Each structure stands twice: as structure tokens, then as C-alpha cells.
mmCIF file of C-alpha atoms in Angstrom:
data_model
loop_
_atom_site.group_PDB
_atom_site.id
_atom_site.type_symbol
_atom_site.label_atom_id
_atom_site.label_comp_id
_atom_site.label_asym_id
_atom_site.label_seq_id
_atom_site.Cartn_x
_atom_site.Cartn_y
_atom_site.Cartn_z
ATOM 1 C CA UNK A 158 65.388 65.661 41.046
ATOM 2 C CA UNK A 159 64.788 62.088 42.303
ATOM 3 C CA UNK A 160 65.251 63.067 45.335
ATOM 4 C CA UNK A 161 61.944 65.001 45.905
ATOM 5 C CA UNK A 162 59.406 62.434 44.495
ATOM 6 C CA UNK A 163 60.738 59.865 46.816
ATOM 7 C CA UNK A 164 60.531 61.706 49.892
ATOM 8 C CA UNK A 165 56.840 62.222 48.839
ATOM 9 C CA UNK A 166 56.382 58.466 47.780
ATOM 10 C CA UNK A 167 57.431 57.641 51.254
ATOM 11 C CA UNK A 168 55.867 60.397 52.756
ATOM 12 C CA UNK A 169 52.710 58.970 51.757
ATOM 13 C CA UNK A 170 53.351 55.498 52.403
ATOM 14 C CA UNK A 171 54.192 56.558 56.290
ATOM 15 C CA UNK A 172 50.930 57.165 59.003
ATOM 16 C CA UNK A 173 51.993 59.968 61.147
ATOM 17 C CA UNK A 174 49.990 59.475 64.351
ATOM 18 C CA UNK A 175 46.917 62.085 65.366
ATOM 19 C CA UNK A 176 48.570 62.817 68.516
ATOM 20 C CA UNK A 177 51.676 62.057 71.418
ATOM 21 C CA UNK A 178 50.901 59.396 73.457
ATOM 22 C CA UNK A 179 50.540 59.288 77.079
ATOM 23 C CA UNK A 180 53.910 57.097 76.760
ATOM 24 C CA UNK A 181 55.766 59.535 74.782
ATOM 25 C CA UNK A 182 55.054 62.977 76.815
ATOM 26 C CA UNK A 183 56.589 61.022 80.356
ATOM 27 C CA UNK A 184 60.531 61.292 80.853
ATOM 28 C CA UNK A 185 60.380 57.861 82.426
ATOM 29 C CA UNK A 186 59.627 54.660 81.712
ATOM 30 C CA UNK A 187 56.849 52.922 83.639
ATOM 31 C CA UNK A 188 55.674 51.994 86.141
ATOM 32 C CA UNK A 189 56.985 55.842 86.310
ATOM 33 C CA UNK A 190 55.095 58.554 84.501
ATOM 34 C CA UNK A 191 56.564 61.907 84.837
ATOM 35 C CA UNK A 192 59.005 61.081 87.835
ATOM 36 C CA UNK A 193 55.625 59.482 89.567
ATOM 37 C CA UNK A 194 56.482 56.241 90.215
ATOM 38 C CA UNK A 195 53.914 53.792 91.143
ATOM 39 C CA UNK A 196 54.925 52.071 94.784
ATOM 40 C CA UNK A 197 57.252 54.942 95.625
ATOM 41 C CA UNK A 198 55.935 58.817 94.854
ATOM 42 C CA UNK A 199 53.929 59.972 97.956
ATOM 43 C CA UNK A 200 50.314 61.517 97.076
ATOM 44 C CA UNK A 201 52.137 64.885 98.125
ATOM 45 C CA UNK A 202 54.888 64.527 95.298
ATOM 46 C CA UNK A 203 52.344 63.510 92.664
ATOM 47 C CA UNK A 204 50.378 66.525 93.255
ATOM 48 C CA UNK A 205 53.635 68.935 92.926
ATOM 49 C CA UNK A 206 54.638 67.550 89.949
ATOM 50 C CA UNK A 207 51.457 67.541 88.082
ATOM 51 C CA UNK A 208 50.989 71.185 89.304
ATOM 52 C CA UNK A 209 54.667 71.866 87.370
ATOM 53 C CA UNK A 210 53.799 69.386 84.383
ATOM 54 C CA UNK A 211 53.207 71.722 81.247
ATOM 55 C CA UNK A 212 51.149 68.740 79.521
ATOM 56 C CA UNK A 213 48.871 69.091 82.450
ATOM 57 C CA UNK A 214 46.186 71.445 82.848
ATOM 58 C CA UNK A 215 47.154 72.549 86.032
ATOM 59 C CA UNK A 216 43.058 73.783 87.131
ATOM 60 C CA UNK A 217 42.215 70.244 86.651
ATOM 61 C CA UNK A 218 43.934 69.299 89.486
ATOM 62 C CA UNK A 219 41.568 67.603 91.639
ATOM 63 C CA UNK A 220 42.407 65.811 94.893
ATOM 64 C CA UNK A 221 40.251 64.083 97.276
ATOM 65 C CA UNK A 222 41.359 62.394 100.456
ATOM 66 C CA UNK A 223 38.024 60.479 100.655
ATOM 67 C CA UNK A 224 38.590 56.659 100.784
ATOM 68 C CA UNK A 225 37.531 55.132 96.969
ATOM 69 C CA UNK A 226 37.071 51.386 97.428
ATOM 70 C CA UNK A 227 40.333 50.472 99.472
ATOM 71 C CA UNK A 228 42.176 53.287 98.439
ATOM 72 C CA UNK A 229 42.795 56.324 100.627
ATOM 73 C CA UNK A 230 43.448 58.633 98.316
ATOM 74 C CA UNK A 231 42.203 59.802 94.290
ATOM 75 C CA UNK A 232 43.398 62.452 92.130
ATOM 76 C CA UNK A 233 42.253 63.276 88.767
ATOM 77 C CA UNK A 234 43.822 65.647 86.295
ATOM 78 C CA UNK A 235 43.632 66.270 82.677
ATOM 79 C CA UNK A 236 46.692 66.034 80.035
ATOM 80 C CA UNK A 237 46.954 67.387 76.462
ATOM 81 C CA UNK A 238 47.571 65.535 73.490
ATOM 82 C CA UNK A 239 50.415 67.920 72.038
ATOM 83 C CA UNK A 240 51.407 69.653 74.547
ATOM 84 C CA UNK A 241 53.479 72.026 72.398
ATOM 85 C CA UNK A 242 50.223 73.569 70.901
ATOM 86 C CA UNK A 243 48.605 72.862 73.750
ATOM 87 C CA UNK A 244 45.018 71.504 72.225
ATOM 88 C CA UNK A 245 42.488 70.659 74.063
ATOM 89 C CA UNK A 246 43.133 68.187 76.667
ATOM 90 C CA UNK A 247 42.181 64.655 75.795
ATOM 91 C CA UNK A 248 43.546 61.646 78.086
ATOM 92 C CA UNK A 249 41.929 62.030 81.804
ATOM 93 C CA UNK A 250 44.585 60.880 84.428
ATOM 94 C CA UNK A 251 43.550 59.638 87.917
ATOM 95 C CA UNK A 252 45.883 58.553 90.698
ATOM 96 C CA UNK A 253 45.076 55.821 94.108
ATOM 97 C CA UNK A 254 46.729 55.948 96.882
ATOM 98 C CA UNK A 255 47.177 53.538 99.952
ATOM 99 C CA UNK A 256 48.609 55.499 103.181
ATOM 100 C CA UNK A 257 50.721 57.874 101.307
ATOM 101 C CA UNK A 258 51.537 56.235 98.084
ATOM 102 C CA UNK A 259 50.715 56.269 94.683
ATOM 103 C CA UNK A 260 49.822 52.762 93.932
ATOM 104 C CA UNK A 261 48.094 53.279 90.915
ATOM 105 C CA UNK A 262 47.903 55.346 87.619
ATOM 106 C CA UNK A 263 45.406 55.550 84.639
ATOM 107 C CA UNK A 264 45.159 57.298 81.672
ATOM 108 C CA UNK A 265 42.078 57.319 79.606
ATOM 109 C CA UNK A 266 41.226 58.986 76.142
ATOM 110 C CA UNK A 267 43.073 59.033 72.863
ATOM 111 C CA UNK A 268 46.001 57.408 74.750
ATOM 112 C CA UNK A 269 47.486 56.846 71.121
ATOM 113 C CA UNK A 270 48.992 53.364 73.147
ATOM 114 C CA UNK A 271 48.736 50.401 71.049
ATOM 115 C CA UNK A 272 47.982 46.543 72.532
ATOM 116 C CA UNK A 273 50.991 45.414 70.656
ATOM 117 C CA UNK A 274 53.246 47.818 72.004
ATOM 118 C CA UNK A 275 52.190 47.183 76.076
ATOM 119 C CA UNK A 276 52.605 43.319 74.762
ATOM 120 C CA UNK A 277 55.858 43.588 73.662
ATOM 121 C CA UNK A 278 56.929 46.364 76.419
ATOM 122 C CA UNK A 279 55.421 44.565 79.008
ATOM 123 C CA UNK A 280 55.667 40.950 78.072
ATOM 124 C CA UNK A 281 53.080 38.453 77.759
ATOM 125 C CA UNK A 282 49.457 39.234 79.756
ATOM 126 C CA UNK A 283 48.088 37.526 82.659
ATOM 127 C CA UNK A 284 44.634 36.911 81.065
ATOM 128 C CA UNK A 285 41.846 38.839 78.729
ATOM 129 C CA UNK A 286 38.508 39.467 80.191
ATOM 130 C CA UNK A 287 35.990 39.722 77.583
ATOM 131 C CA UNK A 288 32.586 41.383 78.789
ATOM 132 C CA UNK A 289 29.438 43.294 76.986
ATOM 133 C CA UNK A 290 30.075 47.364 76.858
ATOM 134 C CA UNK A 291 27.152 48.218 77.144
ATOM 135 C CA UNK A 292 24.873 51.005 76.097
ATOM 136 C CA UNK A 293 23.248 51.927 73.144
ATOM 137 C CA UNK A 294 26.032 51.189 70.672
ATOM 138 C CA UNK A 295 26.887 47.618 71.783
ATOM 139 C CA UNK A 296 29.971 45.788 71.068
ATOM 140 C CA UNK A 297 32.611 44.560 73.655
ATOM 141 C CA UNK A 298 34.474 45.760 76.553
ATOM 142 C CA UNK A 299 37.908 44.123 75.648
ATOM 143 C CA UNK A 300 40.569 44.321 79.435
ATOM 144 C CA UNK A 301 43.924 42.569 78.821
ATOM 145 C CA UNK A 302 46.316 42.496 82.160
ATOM 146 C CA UNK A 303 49.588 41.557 83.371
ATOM 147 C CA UNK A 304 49.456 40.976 87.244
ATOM 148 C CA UNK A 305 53.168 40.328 87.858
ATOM 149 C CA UNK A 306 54.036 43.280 85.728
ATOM 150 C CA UNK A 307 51.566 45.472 87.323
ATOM 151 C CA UNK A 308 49.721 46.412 84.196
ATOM 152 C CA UNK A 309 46.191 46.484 81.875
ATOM 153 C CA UNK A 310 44.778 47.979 79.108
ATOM 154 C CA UNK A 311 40.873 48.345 78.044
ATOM 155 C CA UNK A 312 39.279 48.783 74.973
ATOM 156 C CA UNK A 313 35.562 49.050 73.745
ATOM 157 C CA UNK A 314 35.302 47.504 69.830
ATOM 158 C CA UNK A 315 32.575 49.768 68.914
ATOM 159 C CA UNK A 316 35.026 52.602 69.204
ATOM 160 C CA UNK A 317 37.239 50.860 66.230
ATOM 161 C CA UNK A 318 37.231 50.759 62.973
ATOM 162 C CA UNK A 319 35.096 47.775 61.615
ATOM 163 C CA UNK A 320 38.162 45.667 59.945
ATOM 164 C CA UNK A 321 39.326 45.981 63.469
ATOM 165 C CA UNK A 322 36.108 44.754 65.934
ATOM 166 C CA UNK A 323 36.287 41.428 65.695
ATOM 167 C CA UNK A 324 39.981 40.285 66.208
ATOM 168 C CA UNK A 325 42.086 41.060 68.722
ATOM 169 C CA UNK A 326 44.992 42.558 66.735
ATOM 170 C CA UNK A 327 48.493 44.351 68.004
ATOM 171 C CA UNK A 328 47.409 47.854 65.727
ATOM 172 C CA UNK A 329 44.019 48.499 68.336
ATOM 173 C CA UNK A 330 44.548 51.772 70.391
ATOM 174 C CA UNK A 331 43.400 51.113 74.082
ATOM 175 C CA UNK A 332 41.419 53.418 75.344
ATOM 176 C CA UNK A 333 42.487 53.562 78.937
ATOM 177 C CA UNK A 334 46.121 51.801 80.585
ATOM 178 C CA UNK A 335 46.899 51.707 84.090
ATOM 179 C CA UNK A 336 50.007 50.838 85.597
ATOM 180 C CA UNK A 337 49.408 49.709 89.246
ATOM 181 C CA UNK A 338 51.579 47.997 92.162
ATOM 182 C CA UNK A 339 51.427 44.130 91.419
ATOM 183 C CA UNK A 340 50.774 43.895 95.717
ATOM 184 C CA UNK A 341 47.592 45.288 95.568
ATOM 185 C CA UNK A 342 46.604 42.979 92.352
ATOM 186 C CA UNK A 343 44.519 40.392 94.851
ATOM 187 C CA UNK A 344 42.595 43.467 95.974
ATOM 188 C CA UNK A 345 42.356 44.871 92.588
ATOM 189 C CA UNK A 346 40.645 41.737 91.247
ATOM 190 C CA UNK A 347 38.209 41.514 94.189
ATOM 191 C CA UNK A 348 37.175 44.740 93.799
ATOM 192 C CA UNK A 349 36.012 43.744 89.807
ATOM 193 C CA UNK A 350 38.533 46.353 88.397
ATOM 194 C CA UNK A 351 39.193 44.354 85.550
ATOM 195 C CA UNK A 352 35.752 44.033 84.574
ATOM 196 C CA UNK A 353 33.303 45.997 82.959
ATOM 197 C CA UNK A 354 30.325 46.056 85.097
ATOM 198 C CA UNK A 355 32.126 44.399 88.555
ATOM 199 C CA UNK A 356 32.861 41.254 89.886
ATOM 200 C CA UNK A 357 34.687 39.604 92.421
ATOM 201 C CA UNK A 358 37.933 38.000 92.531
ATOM 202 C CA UNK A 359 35.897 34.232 92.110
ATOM 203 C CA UNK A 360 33.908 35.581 89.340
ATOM 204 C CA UNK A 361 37.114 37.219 87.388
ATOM 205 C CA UNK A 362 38.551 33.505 87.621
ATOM 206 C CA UNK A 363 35.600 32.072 86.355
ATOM 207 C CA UNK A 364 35.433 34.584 82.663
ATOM 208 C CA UNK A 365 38.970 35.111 82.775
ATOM 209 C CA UNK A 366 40.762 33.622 79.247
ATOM 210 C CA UNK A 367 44.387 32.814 79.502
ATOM 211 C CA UNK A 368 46.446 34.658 76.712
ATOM 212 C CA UNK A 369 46.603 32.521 73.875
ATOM 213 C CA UNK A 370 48.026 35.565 71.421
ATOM 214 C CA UNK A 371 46.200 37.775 68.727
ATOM 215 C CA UNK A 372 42.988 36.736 66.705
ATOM 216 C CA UNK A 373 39.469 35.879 66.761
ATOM 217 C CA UNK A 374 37.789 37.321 69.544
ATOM 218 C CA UNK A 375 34.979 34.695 69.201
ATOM 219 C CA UNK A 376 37.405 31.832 69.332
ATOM 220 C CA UNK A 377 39.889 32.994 71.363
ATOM 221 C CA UNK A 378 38.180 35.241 73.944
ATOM 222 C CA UNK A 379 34.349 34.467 73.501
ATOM 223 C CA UNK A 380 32.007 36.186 76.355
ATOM 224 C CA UNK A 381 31.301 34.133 79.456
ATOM 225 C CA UNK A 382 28.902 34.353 82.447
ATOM 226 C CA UNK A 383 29.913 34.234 85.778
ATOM 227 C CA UNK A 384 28.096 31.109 85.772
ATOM 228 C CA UNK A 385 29.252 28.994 83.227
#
């Protein structure tokens, strides 16, 4: 009899997440998603195994072997958030390649990947890159990155919950993570891929914060110009 009302009590006390995340439908750790391994699946063993991959839908396949910034080759596809009722897909994927490699991964949507988790996963970040997002909503454009471990997370505070916005906290869902080959890091960052709206590799240095932990946005990782 006491039994019952305690598996309720805890029941209640327990938040189930909304969906898998992109993290827990892969049968590899990364930099591997799905047996594609970033500096080591060829662009022709990415597309097989996304074309076998019940969590992706297999029409959205799309490959294009025209050159996107210095990469030879992109791929999108979409995945579904539980794949065992198979809802309606929700994290976009999209694969770069250099000569016949996979060199770099993202996965955007309701990831259901928390900052605290790639932190503590991944070890401490590079640097946080704080810029405006943009449009009609406003708020931030948050990108935190690890260049040694080969990966970054975005998020956009206007997409959070208010007690969330203005602190950078361990419990914010990002809402895209790639995983990319630390060698091409030099390129990445002249081609403004960790910022919002572009920059290059001088500019990045100049609005880049070093990671000094969780908090404050405003104190810790205020906005900066290119200029300042």
C-alpha cells in the first residue's frame, strides 16, 4: 500500500524529457554518430548508412557534390525525435566533406542536448562567442566551442524560457551541435562558422570570451564589436 503512493510521489518529482536526443538514438559515441565517424567515414559510407538508419527519413536524403565554402561535399537529411513512433522529424542533420571525408556533422532542432552535458562530455570549451540573433524577436545568439576536441554548440535565448535568458546555465538545450575534425578548426574560424552573422578568423579573436564557467551572460560573456 505504500508502495504505490511513492512511486507516484517520485513519479512526479522526475521530468521525463519531450523527446530522444540526437546523442541517445547513435550507437557510438562521438565524434561518431551512427558508425559515421568524423575524419574517417567516406561521403559514400555516410550516405549508405543514413539510407539504412530507421531514425532517418530516408527521402530526405539530399546530397550535393557542389563545393560549400571549402568543403567539397554537403548532405542534409532529416531525423525523428522517437524513432519508435516515428513522429515527425525534428533535428535537421547536414554533413561536409573534404576529398572524400566526412569532416563535419550537425544536428539542429530539438536536439534535447544540454550545455552541461557537452561540458562535462567534452571537457572544458575553447571560448563563447556572444553575438545579436537577430530578427524580430531579439535576444542572443549564444556559440560555445571546443577546438581541440572538435566540438560547439549554439543557442538563441529568445527560444528559452525567461528564468533561463540571461545566464548561461548547464540545464539550456542547444539548439544545434556539431562535431567537426579539430584540423580543419583554423579554416572553420576563418570562414565565421562560429559566429552568427560571419566573421573572420581576426574578428572571432577579437569577440571571442575565454570560458570562465556558468553565469551572467552580461558579466561573463557581454556582446562585443569587432572593433572594440
Amino acid at each position: 500500500k505504500r508502495i504505490l503512493p511513492l512511486l507516484i510521489g517520485l513519479a512526479a518529482c522526475t521530468i521525463l524529457p519531450k523527446y530522444l536526443s540526437v546523442l541517445d538514438v547513435s550507437r557510438c559515441v562521438p565524434p561518431c554518430w551512427n558508425d559515421i565517424t568524423v575524419g574517417e567515414t567516406t561521403i559514400q559510407e555516410a550516405i549508405t548508412l543514413l539510407h539504412n538508419l530507421r531514425i532517418v527519413d530516408a527521402a530526405s536524403v539530399y546530397v550535393s557534390n557542389q563545393p560549400v565554402r571549402f568543403y567539397d561535399h554537403y548532405l542534409t537529411f532529416n531525423t525523428y525525435s522517437a524513432p519508435a513512433i516515428r513522429q515527425v522529424p525534428s533535428v535537421v542533420g547536414e554533413i561536409y566533406g573534404v576529398s572524400d571525408k566526412v569532416v563535419k556533422m550537425t544536428f539542429c532542432g530539438n536536439t534535447g542536448v544540454m550545455v552541461g552535458q557537452v561540458v562535462e562530455q567534452f571537457g572544458l570549451p575553447t571560448g563563447v562567442v556572444t553575438n545579436h540573433a537577430g530578427g524580430d524577436r531579439g535576444g542572443l545568439w549564444i556559440s560555445i566551442f571546443n577546438l581541440t576536441e572538435g566540438v560547439a554548440v549554439v543557442y538563441e535565448t529568445h527560444r528559452l524560457p525567461r528564468r533561463l535568458r540571461d545566464e548561461l546555465s548547464p540545464e539550456i538545450e542547444v539548439l544545434c551541435i556539431f562535431f567537426f575534425d579539430p584540423a580543419i578548426a583554423e579554416q572553420m574560424m576563418e570562414e565565421g562558422e562560429f559566429c552568427k552573422f560571419g566573421c573572420n578568423k581576426q574578428q572571432m579573436l577579437t569577440i571571442m570570451h575565454p570560458w570562465t564557467g556558468y553565469g551572467s551572460i552580461e558579466e561573463k560573456y557581454p556582446l562585443r564589436e569587432a572593433g572594440d
